[in-house]
Short mmCIF file of C-alpha atoms and ligand atoms in Angstrom, two decimals:
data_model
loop_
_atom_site.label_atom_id
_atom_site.label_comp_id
_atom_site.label_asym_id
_atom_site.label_seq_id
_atom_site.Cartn_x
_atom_site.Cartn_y
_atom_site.Cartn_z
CA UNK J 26 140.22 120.06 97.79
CA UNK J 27 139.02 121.18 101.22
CA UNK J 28 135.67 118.08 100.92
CA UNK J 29 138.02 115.11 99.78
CA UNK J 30 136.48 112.32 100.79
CA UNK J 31 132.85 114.04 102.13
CA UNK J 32 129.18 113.19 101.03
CA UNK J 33 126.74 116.02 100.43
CA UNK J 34 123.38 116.19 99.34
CA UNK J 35 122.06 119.45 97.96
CA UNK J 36 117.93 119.71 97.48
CA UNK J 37 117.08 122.19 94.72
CA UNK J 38 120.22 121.50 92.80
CA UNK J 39 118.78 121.23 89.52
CA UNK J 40 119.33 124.53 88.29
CA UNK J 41 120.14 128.11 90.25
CA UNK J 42 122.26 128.80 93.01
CA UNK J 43 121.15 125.26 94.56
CA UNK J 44 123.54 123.77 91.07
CA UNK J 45 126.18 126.13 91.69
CA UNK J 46 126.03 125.24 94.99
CA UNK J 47 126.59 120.98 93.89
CA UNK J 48 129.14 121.52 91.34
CA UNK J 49 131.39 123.76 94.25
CA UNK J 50 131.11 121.29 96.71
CA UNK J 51 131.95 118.64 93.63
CA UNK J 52 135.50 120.94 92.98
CA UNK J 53 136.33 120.82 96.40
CA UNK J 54 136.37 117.07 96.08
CA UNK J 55 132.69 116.45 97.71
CA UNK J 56 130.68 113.24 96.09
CA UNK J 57 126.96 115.01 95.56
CA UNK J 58 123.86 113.83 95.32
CA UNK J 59 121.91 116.59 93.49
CA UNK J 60 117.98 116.13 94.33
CA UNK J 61 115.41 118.28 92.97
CA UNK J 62 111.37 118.01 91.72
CA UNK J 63 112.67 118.93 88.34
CA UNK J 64 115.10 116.90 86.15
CA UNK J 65 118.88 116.57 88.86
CA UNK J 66 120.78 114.79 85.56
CA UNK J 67 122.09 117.92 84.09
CA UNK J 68 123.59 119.04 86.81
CA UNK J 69 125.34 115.76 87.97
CA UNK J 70 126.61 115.23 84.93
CA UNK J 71 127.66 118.28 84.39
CA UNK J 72 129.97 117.08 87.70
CA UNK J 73 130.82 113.84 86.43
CA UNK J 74 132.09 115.23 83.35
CA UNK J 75 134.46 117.46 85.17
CA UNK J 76 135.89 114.03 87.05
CA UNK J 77 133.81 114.57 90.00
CA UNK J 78 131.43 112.18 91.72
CA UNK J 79 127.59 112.84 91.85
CA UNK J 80 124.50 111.48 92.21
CA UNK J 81 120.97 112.28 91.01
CA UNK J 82 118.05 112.00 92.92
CA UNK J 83 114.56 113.58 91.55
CA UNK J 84 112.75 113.54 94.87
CA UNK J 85 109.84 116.23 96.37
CA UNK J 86 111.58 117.24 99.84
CA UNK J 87 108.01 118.08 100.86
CA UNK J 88 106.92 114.14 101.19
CA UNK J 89 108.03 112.02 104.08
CA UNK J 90 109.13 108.81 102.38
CA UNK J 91 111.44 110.46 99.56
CA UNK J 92 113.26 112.42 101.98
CA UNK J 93 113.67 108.41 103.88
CA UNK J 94 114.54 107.02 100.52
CA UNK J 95 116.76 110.54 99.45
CA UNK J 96 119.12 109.81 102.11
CA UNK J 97 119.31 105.89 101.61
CA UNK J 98 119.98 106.00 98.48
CA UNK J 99 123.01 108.52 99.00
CA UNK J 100 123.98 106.17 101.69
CA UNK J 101 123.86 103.26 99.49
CA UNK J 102 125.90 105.33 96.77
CA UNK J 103 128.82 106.75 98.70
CA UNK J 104 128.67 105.23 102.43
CA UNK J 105 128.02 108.56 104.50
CA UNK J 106 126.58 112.12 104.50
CA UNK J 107 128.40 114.35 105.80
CA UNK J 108 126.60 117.68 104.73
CA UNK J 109 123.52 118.39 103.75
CA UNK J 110 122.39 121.99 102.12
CA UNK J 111 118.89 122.39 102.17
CA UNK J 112 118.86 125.34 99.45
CA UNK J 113 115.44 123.59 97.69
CA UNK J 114 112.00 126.28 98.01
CA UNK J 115 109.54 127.72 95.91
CA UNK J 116 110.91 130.96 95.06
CA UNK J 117 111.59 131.54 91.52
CA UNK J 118 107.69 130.11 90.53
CA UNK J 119 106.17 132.74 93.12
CA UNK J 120 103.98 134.95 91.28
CA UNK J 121 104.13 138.52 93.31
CA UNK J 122 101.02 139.44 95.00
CA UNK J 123 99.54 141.49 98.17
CA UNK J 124 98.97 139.33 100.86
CA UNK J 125 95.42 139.62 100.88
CA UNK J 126 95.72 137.62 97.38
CA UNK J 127 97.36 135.01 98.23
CA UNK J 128 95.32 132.17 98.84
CA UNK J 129 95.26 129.55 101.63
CA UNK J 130 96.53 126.73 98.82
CA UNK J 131 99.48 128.98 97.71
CA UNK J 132 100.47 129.27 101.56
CA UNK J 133 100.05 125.70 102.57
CA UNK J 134 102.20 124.70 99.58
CA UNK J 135 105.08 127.13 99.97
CA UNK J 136 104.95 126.31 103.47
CA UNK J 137 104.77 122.53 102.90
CA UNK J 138 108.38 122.81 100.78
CA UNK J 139 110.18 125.97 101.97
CA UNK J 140 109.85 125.05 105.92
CA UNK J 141 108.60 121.41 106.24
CA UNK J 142 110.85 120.00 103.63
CA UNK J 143 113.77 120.81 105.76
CA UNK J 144 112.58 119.42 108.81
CA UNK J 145 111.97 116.23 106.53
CA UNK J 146 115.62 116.54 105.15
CA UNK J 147 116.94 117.17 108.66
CA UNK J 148 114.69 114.15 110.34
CA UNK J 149 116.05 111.55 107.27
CA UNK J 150 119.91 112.22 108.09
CA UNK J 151 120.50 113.49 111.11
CA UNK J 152 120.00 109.79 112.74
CA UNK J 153 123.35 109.09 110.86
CA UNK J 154 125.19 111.95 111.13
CA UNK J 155 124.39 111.90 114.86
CA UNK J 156 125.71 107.87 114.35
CA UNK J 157 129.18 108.95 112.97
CA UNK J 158 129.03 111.97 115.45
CA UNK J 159 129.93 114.74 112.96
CA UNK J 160 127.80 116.73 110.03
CA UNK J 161 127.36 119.84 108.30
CA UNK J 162 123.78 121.00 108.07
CA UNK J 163 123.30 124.55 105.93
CA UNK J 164 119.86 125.90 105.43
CA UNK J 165 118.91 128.50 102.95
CA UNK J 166 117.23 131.70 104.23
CA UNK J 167 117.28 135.16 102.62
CA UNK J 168 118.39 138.86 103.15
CA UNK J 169 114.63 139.21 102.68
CA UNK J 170 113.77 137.96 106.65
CA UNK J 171 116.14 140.78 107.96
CA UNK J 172 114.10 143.50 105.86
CA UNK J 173 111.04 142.87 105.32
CA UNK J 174 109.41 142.72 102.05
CA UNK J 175 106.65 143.51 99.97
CA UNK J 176 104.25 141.33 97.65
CA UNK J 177 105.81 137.57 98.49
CA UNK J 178 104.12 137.09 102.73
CA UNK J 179 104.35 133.58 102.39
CA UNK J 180 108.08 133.44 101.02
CA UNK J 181 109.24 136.36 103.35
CA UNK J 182 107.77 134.58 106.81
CA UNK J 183 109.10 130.75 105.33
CA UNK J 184 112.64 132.38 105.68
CA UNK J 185 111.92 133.67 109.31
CA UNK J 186 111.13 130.04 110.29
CA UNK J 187 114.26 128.83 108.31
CA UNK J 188 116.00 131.32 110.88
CA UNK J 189 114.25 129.70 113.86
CA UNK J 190 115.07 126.05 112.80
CA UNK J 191 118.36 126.45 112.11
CA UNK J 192 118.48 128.24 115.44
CA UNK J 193 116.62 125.39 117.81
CA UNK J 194 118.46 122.46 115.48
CA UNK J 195 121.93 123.63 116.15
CA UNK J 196 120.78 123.25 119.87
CA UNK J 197 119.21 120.14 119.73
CA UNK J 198 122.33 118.40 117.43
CA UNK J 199 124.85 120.42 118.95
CA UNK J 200 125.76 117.76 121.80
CA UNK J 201 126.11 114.78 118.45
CA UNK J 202 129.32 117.51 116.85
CA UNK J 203 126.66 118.43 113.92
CA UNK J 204 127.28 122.37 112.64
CA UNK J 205 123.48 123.81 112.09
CA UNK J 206 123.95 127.23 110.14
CA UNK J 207 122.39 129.28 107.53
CA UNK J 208 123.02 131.49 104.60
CA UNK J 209 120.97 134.60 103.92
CA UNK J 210 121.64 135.66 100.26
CA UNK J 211 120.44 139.19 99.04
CA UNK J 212 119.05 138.88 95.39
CA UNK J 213 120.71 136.99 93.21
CA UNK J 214 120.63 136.54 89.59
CA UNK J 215 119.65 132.88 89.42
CA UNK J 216 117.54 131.97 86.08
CA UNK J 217 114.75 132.56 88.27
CA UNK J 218 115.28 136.00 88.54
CA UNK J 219 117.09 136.53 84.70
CA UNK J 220 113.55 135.56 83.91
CA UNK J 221 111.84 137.28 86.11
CA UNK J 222 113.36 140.49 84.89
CA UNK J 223 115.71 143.14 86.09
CA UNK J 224 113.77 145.83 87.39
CA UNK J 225 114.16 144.07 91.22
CA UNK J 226 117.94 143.60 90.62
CA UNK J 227 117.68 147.07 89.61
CA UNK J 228 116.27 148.44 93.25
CA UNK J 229 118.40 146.09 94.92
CA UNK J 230 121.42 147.32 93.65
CA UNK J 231 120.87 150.86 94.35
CA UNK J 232 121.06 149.83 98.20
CA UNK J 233 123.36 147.63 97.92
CA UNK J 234 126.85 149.06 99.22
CA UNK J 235 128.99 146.60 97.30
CA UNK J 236 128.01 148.25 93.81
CA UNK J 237 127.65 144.90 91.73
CA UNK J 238 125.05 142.19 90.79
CA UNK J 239 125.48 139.64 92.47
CA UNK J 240 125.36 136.05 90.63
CA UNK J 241 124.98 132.31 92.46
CA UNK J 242 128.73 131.38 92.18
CA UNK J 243 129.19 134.33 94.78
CA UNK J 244 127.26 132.35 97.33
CA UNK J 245 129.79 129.39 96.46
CA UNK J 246 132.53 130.56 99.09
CA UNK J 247 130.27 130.75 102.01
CA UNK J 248 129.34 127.49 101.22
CA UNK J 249 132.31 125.92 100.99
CA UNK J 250 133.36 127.62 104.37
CA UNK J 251 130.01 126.59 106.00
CA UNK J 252 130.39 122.82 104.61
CA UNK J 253 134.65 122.51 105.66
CA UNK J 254 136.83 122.45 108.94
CA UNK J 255 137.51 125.69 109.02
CA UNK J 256 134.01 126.42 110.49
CA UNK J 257 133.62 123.58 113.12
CA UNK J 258 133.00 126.01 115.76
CA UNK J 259 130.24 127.45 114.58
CA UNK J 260 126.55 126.52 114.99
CA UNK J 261 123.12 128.70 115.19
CA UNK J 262 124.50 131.42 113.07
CA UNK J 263 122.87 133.17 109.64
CA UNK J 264 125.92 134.52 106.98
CA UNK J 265 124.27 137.36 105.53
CA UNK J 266 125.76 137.23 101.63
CA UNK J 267 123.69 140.52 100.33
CA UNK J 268 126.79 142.73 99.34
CA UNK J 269 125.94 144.88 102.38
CA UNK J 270 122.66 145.60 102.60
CA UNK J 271 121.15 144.00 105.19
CA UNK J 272 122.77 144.16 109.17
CA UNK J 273 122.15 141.87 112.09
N1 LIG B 30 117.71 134.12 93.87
C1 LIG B 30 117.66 134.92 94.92
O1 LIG B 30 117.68 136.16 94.79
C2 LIG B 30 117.57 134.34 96.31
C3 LIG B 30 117.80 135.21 97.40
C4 LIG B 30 117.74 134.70 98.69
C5 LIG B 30 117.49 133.36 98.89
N2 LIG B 30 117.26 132.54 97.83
C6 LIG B 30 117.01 131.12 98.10
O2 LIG B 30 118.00 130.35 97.44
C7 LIG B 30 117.43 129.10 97.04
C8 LIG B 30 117.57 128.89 95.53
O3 LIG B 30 116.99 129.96 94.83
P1 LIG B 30 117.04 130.10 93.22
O4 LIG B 30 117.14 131.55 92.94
O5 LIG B 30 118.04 129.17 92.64
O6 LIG B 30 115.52 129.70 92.87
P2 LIG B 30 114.86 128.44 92.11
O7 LIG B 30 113.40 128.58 92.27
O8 LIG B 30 115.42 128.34 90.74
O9 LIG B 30 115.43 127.21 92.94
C9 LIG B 30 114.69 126.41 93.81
C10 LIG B 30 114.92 124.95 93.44
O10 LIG B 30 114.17 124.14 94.36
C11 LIG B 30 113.48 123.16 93.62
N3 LIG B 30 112.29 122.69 94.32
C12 LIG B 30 111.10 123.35 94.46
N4 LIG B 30 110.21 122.58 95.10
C13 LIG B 30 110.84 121.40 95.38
C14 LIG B 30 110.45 120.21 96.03
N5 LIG B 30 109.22 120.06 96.52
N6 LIG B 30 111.36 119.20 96.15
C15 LIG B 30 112.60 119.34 95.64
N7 LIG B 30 113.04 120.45 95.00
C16 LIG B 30 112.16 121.46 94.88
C17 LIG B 30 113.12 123.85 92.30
O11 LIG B 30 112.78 122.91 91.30
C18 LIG B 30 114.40 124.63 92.03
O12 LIG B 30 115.33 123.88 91.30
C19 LIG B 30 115.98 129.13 97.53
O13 LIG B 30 115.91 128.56 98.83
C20 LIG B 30 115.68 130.62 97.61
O14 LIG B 30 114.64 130.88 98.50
C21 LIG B 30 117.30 133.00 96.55
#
């Protein structure tokens, strides 16, 4: 029970890596609020039926006054937050395309979730995690930034800027003891991409050096490492989680 006693609140945690994120904060003894656009209840009570404490929140992390009332609530629930993982994005909806196709709507949109929702999440609770002078920020990226990747512009540049925020955050919060870091998974078999089909698990395997898919409880650890003690000495940095196929 490395969390006893913390607060998290993961965006995107209705379903996909964002809920296996929740319920492994939840076993190491975390209370969660799960917020997502779609329906959060499954997946907190999927916690509270395993004893754990959660909370569920169905807020758009793309609009201002949710993201206010997303981390009152969780205040108002359990007392503190002490980490926050902003895994939410369009991703799995993303309908591949060359970049000449994708319109100016489908940009601003993508954009208006996948890089100014976390600067929403961050702006609602860093003013109290810089108040109890500690916190945990994670923000999701992908192996995608470091390679460069067809069909998905839009997506691909979104996780760049989730590399530059995390980046200039950890050096603005640094000074108030709050960890800024991020997580770069390679592709993962989330529902998203069980529906999507397995013919780009397929490629990514054959690079990958680590010979296996690779499924969202295997993003779990890094997590958990990210979100505990044991990394309170690290800020600014992106954990590549790909199986090897990405370097930096
Ligand atoms: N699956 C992969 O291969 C992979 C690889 C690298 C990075 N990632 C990243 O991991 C995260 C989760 O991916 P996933 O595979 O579970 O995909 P997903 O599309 O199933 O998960 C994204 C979640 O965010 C939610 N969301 C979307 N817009 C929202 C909004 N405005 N407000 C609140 N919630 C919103 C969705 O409803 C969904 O539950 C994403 O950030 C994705 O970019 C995924």
């Amino acid at each position: 029970m490395r969390l006893k006693d913390k607060v998290a609140i993961v965006t995107g945690a209705a379903q996909g890596i964002g809920a296996a994120y929740a319920r492994g904060l939840a076993r190491e003894g975390a209370a969660v609020a799960v917020v997502d656009i779609l329906d959060p209840n499954p997946t907190a009570k999927a916690i509270q039926d395993s004893g754990g404490k959660a909370l569920a929140l169905k807020i758009d992390v793309s609009d201002e006054k949710q993201t206010q009332e997303m981390a009152n609530k969780t205040l108002d629930t359990f007392g503190r937050v002490d980490i926050l993982i902003n895994n939410a994005a369009i991703y799995g909806t993303i309908v591949r395309k060359k970049f000449e196709e994708i319109t100016v709507e489908e940009w601003d949109k993508l954009y208006s979730v996948n890089v100014k929702g976390i600067f929403l999440c961050v702006k609602a609770v860093a003013p109290h995690m810089k108040a109890q002078q500690s916190g945990k920020i994670i923000n999701a990226t992908s192996s995608t930034f470091f390679k460069g990747n067809e069909d998905f512009l839009h997506y691909v540049s979104s996780k760049g800027a989730v590399v530059a925020m995390t980046r200039s955050l950890a050096r603005e919060l640094g000074e108030y003891n709050i960890n800024v870091n991020a997580i770069a998974p390679g592709q993962t078999l989330s529902e998203a991409n069980l529906k999507r089909g397995d013919k780009v698990d397929s490629n990514s395997l054959r690079i990958r050096l680590l010979k296996r898919r690779l499924y969202p409880e295997d993003l779990v650890g890094t997590i958990i490492y990210l979100s505990s003690p044991d990394s309170d000495m690290m800020t600014g940095q992106v954990l590549l989680v790909d199986g090897g196929t990405a370097f930096h």
